[in-house]
Amino acid sequence: MNLSIRTQELGFLAVSAVLGILGAVAVATANADELDFGALPGAVAVLGVFIAMHVTLRLKAAYADPYVLPLVGVLAAIGLVELHRISPELARDQTIWFVVGGAVFILVLLFLPDHHVLQRYRYSLGAAAVLILILTMIFGTTINGSRLWIEIGQGQTIQPTELAKVLVVMFLAGYLADKRELLAIPTSRVAGVPVPPMSALGPALVFLAISLLLIAVLNDFGTAILFFGVFLAMLYLATGRTSYVVAGLAAIAVGAAAVWAAIPRIQDRVDAWIDPFGDAQGLGFQLVQSLYALADGGLVGPGLGRAFLVNPDGSTVIPALQTDFIFSAVAAELGYVGAIGIILCFLLLVQRGFAIAGAANDGYSKLLAGGLTAVLGIQAFLIIGGVIRLIPLTGVTLPFMSYGGSSVVTNFGLIAILLLVSHRSRASRLEAKRAAEEPA
Amino acid sequence: MNTSLRRLYLTMAAGFVGLMLMLGYWQVVAAPDLNDDADNPQALQRDRLVDRGQIQSADGKVLAASRAVRVRGQRVYERVYPQGSLAAQTIGYSSPEQGKTGIEASWNRWLAGSYGTQPLLQRLNLREKRGATVETHLDTRVQEVAQSALGDRRGAVVALDPSTGGVLAMASSPTFNLQDVRTGFAQIADQPGAPLLNRATQGRYPPGSSFKVVTATAALESGLYSPGSRFDDNGRYVVNGQPIRNFGGRTFGNHTLARALQDSINTTFARIGDALGPRLAATMKAYGFGERPPIDLPESEVVPSGRYDNQGQLLAADQQGADTARLAIGQERLEATPLQMAMVAAGVANDGTVMAPHIGRRALDRGGSVVRELDPVEIGKPASPAVAQELTEMMEQVVESGTGTAAAIPNVRVAGKTGTAETGAPGTNEAWFIGFAPADNPQVAVAVVIEDTPQTGGEIAAPVARSVMETALEVGAGSGP
């Protein structure tokens, strides 16, 4: 049997949908005496969004990787079910964001025939990233100590750093593709560390420094680590030189130590990480509650909708459960087995992303796909590692699962570009093959 | 670039494996400890999702039940206590804010349905989280009489079924309404007289003359004395340079051991205590002194009886260096709980064998099958049946014509012993009565203590014991279904 790529994708999507529906049924039957159909319109809408995205892929990117969209579907479905279970209002908002994200996905595929167009606008995109950060700094609202949000009326806020991270990848991919030959050959050594020609690396470093400085002003160190991590990953992809990564990691260590020494808030975070139970009612509260929730989940977990996550007064047992700690909520309900499933979904998504990069035909495409994948992977690692106390907690969102419009919409756009790269590389290979087979 | 991509992927995959390992530590390895952590507020709150089993009295009344309520669309359970303040400290409460006490705590595994394979089946959604019903020996009719007989006075009553150790009633005054724990816990805790304290198991009182039953047991068991042994009393007996006198400064002259118990003659029991020496400690141990009684209540709510030092620490059970003359009349820093003294009365009543006291009888799942049953357990044999019979007859004399006549019930043979321990404050006593009935076929054994009263045990505690025993016999408590 030789199914087309898109038909395979449809099959996988059906599996995702079944998972989502089962989850929704579990929640609907968990606590109510009668079935709760309140989530039905939202579920239908999200299903519709994924079908629309699938149809768009059929029309505009028929050769794109068939696994990415279903994996996103699983994560989105479980995330949405979990949000509905925490509070139906959250799920309603999130559904709207899925619709908007789906629209962005479709628009990208409809109006961006070839991702190489982005290469041409690399400096504009980089400038846009910086501009967004500057605008956030000027007009931003401070929530929980970080100035990350811009109010857009009616209490709605957007988180522009989410968009900035994609723009940064686009800029770096274009820039590094230009300079990678130059960068790969060190021209000098500083304290034994090989250093690439500054004329090639300089602009990227300046860009990175500006970005990090702005993010430091915004007081969002999770995003700072994400940016730096993505920069190192892409520099490594472009040059293949481990020494750069080691030097970069050393720079991170020094920078982190400096930040730790200078900023009390960061010291608190680190203290809470080293010994959360030492101040379980204060600094360590969120993390300790997260660990209690994980422990409650145990090996198998009570099932979606069946763990104790919401207090009688409507507050959640972990503050910021629906955003930073959504993973803890899922792990509490699905247990270790289910949580492993979620981590594997992210790992598979990362694997597909790098496979797409590997299959791409040119350096720019590889860097773009690799960079976008690195963003997803590092971000998932940072926040999951944070809530399970593997690393200090940083408040980045868990892609496709955390509550929040900016994150959902940006990540759907990111996936659209990734799939576009996948489609283009395979399509052009097939064209070349056809051209070669045709008699001259 | 594809080599770099592969390496980058492997690096990330290693990071994700790290996530899985760390997660496994929290969800599998450390999970049991975290779930049992007393500071884990989620564990307490999770109890709200459990349909806890009922606690029932022996006469079929519901003492505690769960009621389903909807909070923000979620079904949760609230604990209700239909009997209000009845046996409040003994039943205890279960509240997400205040935790658990009493039977609610000690039978929690069964009440919460987490016994046997239930937790696994619930996890796999093969069973609902529903707890088992716990049937107790408590009889609400006896309990009610005990509480109303205590009235406003501070004190405690324990009524046991001597042959099984079943607790028919356990009252502590002042009490509180279990129904108010959820809404007004702070007010309860602030009430004068510490109503949350279970005086029956946590209150330590000098037992005074009620302890003479223990001394008499040791005396008869030693073979040195019989009920007819004769003594001379001149109103004082000097030990360690200080005279021991009789209550009210009375002098009794020539009398028998039986008469010494009947009239509670201090000098004679002090003399016996001197002669018995360490044998007294052995008898105390057999009655359960020196150890926390093995009752089905949380350990923190039960204290052992025995000699306590000034710091409130229990002294060694062998009573090394103790003045056994004063110990024999319930002095010498001896402190006993009402439960322990009830065990003394019940031990005599049960042919000299002390049964482990227990409140809960058995737990039944929703299908009605027994999932736990507490069988009667012997925990000590302070007296032979023959000695127990002699003691019974001596204690009958106390109620018939001695200090305990206020405990007499028409047409029922009652055995008992009074106690009036001075508290140190002039004119105030801890008034005791211990006893059982009917003396020829004991169905109920009681201990009553009333704090800080100017009256004697015979005047104030004996009538309370009488009401409790009379009611227990009337309703046939303890005879079982």
CSV table of N, CA, C and O in Angstrom, one decimal, chain B residues 39-86:
chain,number,residue,atom,x,y,z
B,39,ASP,N,3.3,18.3,55.6
B,39,ASP,CA,3.1,19.7,55.1
B,39,ASP,C,2.5,19.7,53.7
B,39,ASP,O,2.4,20.8,53.1
B,40,ASN,N,2.1,18.6,53.2
B,40,ASN,CA,1.6,18.5,51.8
B,40,ASN,C,0.1,18.9,51.8
B,40,ASN,O,-0.7,18.1,52.2
B,41,PRO,N,-0.2,20.2,51.5
B,41,PRO,CA,-1.6,20.6,51.6
B,41,PRO,C,-2.5,20.0,50.5
B,41,PRO,O,-3.7,19.8,50.7
B,42,GLN,N,-1.8,19.5,49.4
B,42,GLN,CA,-2.6,18.9,48.4
B,42,GLN,C,-3.2,17.6,48.8
B,42,GLN,O,-4.3,17.2,48.5
B,43,ALA,N,-2.4,16.9,49.7
B,43,ALA,CA,-2.9,15.6,50.1
B,43,ALA,C,-4.1,15.7,51.0
B,43,ALA,O,-5.1,15.0,50.9
B,44,LEU,N,-4.1,16.8,51.8
B,44,LEU,CA,-5.3,17.0,52.7
B,44,LEU,C,-6.5,17.4,51.8
B,44,LEU,O,-7.6,17.0,52.1
B,45,GLN,N,-6.2,18.3,50.9
B,45,GLN,CA,-7.3,18.7,50.0
B,45,GLN,C,-7.9,17.6,49.2
B,45,GLN,O,-9.0,17.6,48.9
B,46,ARG,N,-7.0,16.7,48.8
B,46,ARG,CA,-7.4,15.6,47.9
B,46,ARG,C,-8.4,14.7,48.6
B,46,ARG,O,-9.3,14.1,48.0
B,47,ASP,N,-8.3,14.7,50.0
B,47,ASP,CA,-9.3,13.9,50.7
B,47,ASP,C,-10.7,14.3,50.4
B,47,ASP,O,-11.7,13.6,50.6
B,48,ARG,N,-10.9,15.6,50.0
B,48,ARG,CA,-12.2,16.1,49.7
B,48,ARG,C,-12.9,15.3,48.5
B,48,ARG,O,-14.1,15.3,48.4
B,49,LEU,N,-12.0,14.7,47.7
B,49,LEU,CA,-12.6,13.9,46.6
B,49,LEU,C,-13.1,12.5,47.0
B,49,LEU,O,-13.7,11.8,46.2
B,50,VAL,N,-12.7,12.2,48.2
B,50,VAL,CA,-13.0,10.8,48.6
B,50,VAL,C,-14.4,10.7,49.3
B,50,VAL,O,-14.7,11.6,50.2
B,51,ASP,N,-15.2,9.8,48.9
B,51,ASP,CA,-16.4,9.5,49.6
B,51,ASP,C,-16.1,8.7,50.9
B,51,ASP,O,-16.1,7.5,50.8
B,52,ARG,N,-15.7,9.4,52.0
B,52,ARG,CA,-15.3,8.6,53.2
B,52,ARG,C,-16.5,7.8,53.7
B,52,ARG,O,-17.6,8.2,53.6
B,53,GLY,N,-16.1,6.7,54.3
B,53,GLY,CA,-17.1,5.9,54.9
B,53,GLY,C,-17.7,6.5,56.2
B,53,GLY,O,-17.2,7.4,56.7
B,54,GLN,N,-18.8,5.9,56.6
B,54,GLN,CA,-19.5,6.4,57.8
B,54,GLN,C,-18.8,5.9,59.1
B,54,GLN,O,-18.2,4.8,59.0
B,55,ILE,N,-18.9,6.6,60.2
B,55,ILE,CA,-18.6,6.0,61.5
B,55,ILE,C,-19.9,5.8,62.2
B,55,ILE,O,-20.8,6.7,62.2
B,56,GLN,N,-20.2,4.6,62.6
B,56,GLN,CA,-21.5,4.3,63.2
B,56,GLN,C,-21.3,3.8,64.7
B,56,GLN,O,-20.3,3.2,65.0
B,57,SER,N,-22.3,4.1,65.5
B,57,SER,CA,-22.3,3.6,66.8
B,57,SER,C,-22.9,2.2,66.9
B,57,SER,O,-23.5,1.7,65.9
B,58,ALA,N,-22.7,1.5,68.0
B,58,ALA,CA,-23.1,0.1,68.2
B,58,ALA,C,-24.7,0.1,68.1
B,58,ALA,O,-25.2,-0.9,67.7
B,59,ASP,N,-25.3,1.2,68.5
B,59,ASP,CA,-26.8,1.2,68.4
B,59,ASP,C,-27.3,1.7,67.1
B,59,ASP,O,-28.4,2.2,67.0
B,60,GLY,N,-26.4,1.7,66.1
B,60,GLY,CA,-26.9,2.0,64.7
B,60,GLY,C,-27.0,3.5,64.4
B,60,GLY,O,-27.6,3.8,63.3
B,61,LYS,N,-26.5,4.4,65.2
B,61,LYS,CA,-26.6,5.8,64.9
B,61,LYS,C,-25.4,6.2,64.0
B,61,LYS,O,-24.3,5.6,64.2
B,62,VAL,N,-25.6,7.2,63.2
B,62,VAL,CA,-24.5,7.6,62.3
B,62,VAL,C,-23.7,8.7,63.1
B,62,VAL,O,-24.3,9.7,63.5
B,63,LEU,N,-22.4,8.5,63.4
B,63,LEU,CA,-21.6,9.4,64.1
B,63,LEU,C,-20.9,10.4,63.2
B,63,LEU,O,-20.7,11.5,63.5
B,64,ALA,N,-20.6,9.9,62.0
B,64,ALA,CA,-19.9,10.8,61.0
B,64,ALA,C,-20.3,10.2,59.6
B,64,ALA,O,-20.4,9.0,59.4
B,65,ALA,N,-20.5,11.1,58.7
B,65,ALA,CA,-20.9,10.7,57.3
B,65,ALA,C,-20.3,11.7,56.3
B,65,ALA,O,-19.9,12.8,56.7
B,66,SER,N,-20.3,11.3,55.1
B,66,SER,CA,-19.9,12.2,54.0
B,66,SER,C,-21.0,12.6,53.2
B,66,SER,O,-21.9,11.8,52.9
B,67,ARG,N,-21.0,13.9,52.8
B,67,ARG,CA,-22.1,14.4,52.0
B,67,ARG,C,-21.5,15.0,50.7
B,67,ARG,O,-20.6,15.8,50.8
B,68,ALA,N,-22.0,14.7,49.6
B,68,ALA,CA,-21.5,15.2,48.3
B,68,ALA,C,-22.1,16.6,48.1
B,68,ALA,O,-23.2,16.9,48.3
B,69,VAL,N,-21.2,17.5,47.8
B,69,VAL,CA,-21.6,18.9,47.4
B,69,VAL,C,-20.8,19.2,46.2
B,69,VAL,O,-19.8,18.6,45.8
B,70,ARG,N,-21.4,20.2,45.5
B,70,ARG,CA,-20.7,20.6,44.2
B,70,ARG,C,-20.0,22.0,44.5
B,70,ARG,O,-20.7,22.9,44.9
B,71,VAL,N,-18.8,22.0,44.3
B,71,VAL,CA,-18.0,23.3,44.4
B,71,VAL,C,-17.5,23.6,43.1
B,71,VAL,O,-16.6,22.9,42.5
B,72,ARG,N,-17.9,24.7,42.5
B,72,ARG,CA,-17.5,25.1,41.1
B,72,ARG,C,-17.5,23.9,40.1
B,72,ARG,O,-16.6,23.6,39.4
B,73,GLY,N,-18.7,23.3,40.1
B,73,GLY,CA,-18.9,22.2,39.2
B,73,GLY,C,-18.2,20.9,39.5
B,73,GLY,O,-18.4,19.9,38.8
B,74,GLN,N,-17.4,20.9,40.6
B,74,GLN,CA,-16.7,19.7,40.9
B,74,GLN,C,-17.4,19.0,42.1
B,74,GLN,O,-17.8,19.7,43.0
B,75,ARG,N,-17.5,17.7,42.1
B,75,ARG,CA,-18.2,17.0,43.2
B,75,ARG,C,-17.1,16.8,44.3
B,75,ARG,O,-16.1,16.1,44.0
B,76,VAL,N,-17.3,17.3,45.4
B,76,VAL,CA,-16.4,17.0,46.6
B,76,VAL,C,-17.3,16.6,47.7
B,76,VAL,O,-18.5,16.7,47.7
B,77,TYR,N,-16.6,16.1,48.7
B,77,TYR,CA,-17.4,15.6,49.9
B,77,TYR,C,-17.1,16.4,51.1
B,77,TYR,O,-15.9,16.8,51.4
B,78,GLU,N,-18.1,16.6,51.9
B,78,GLU,CA,-18.0,17.3,53.2
B,78,GLU,C,-18.3,16.3,54.3
B,78,GLU,O,-19.2,15.5,54.1
B,79,ARG,N,-17.6,16.5,55.4
B,79,ARG,CA,-17.9,15.6,56.5
B,79,ARG,C,-19.0,16.2,57.3
B,79,ARG,O,-18.9,17.4,57.7
B,80,VAL,N,-20.0,15.4,57.7
B,80,VAL,CA,-21.0,15.9,58.6
B,80,VAL,C,-21.0,15.0,59.8
B,80,VAL,O,-20.8,13.8,59.8
B,81,TYR,N,-21.4,15.6,61.0
B,81,TYR,CA,-21.4,14.9,62.2
B,81,TYR,C,-22.7,15.0,62.9
B,81,TYR,O,-23.0,16.0,63.6
B,82,PRO,N,-23.7,14.1,62.5
B,82,PRO,CA,-25.1,14.3,63.0
B,82,PRO,C,-25.2,14.3,64.5
B,82,PRO,O,-26.2,14.9,64.9
B,83,GLN,N,-24.3,13.7,65.2
B,83,GLN,CA,-24.5,13.7,66.7
B,83,GLN,C,-23.8,14.9,67.3
B,83,GLN,O,-23.7,15.0,68.6
B,84,GLY,N,-23.3,15.9,66.5
B,84,GLY,CA,-22.8,17.1,67.1
B,84,GLY,C,-21.6,16.9,68.1
B,84,GLY,O,-20.5,16.5,67.7
B,85,SER,N,-21.9,17.2,69.4
B,85,SER,CA,-20.8,17.1,70.3
B,85,SER,C,-20.7,15.8,71.0
B,85,SER,O,-19.9,15.6,72.0
B,86,LEU,N,-21.4,14.8,70.6
B,86,LEU,CA,-21.4,13.5,71.2
B,86,LEU,C,-20.1,12.8,70.9
B,86,LEU,O,-19.7,12.6,69.8
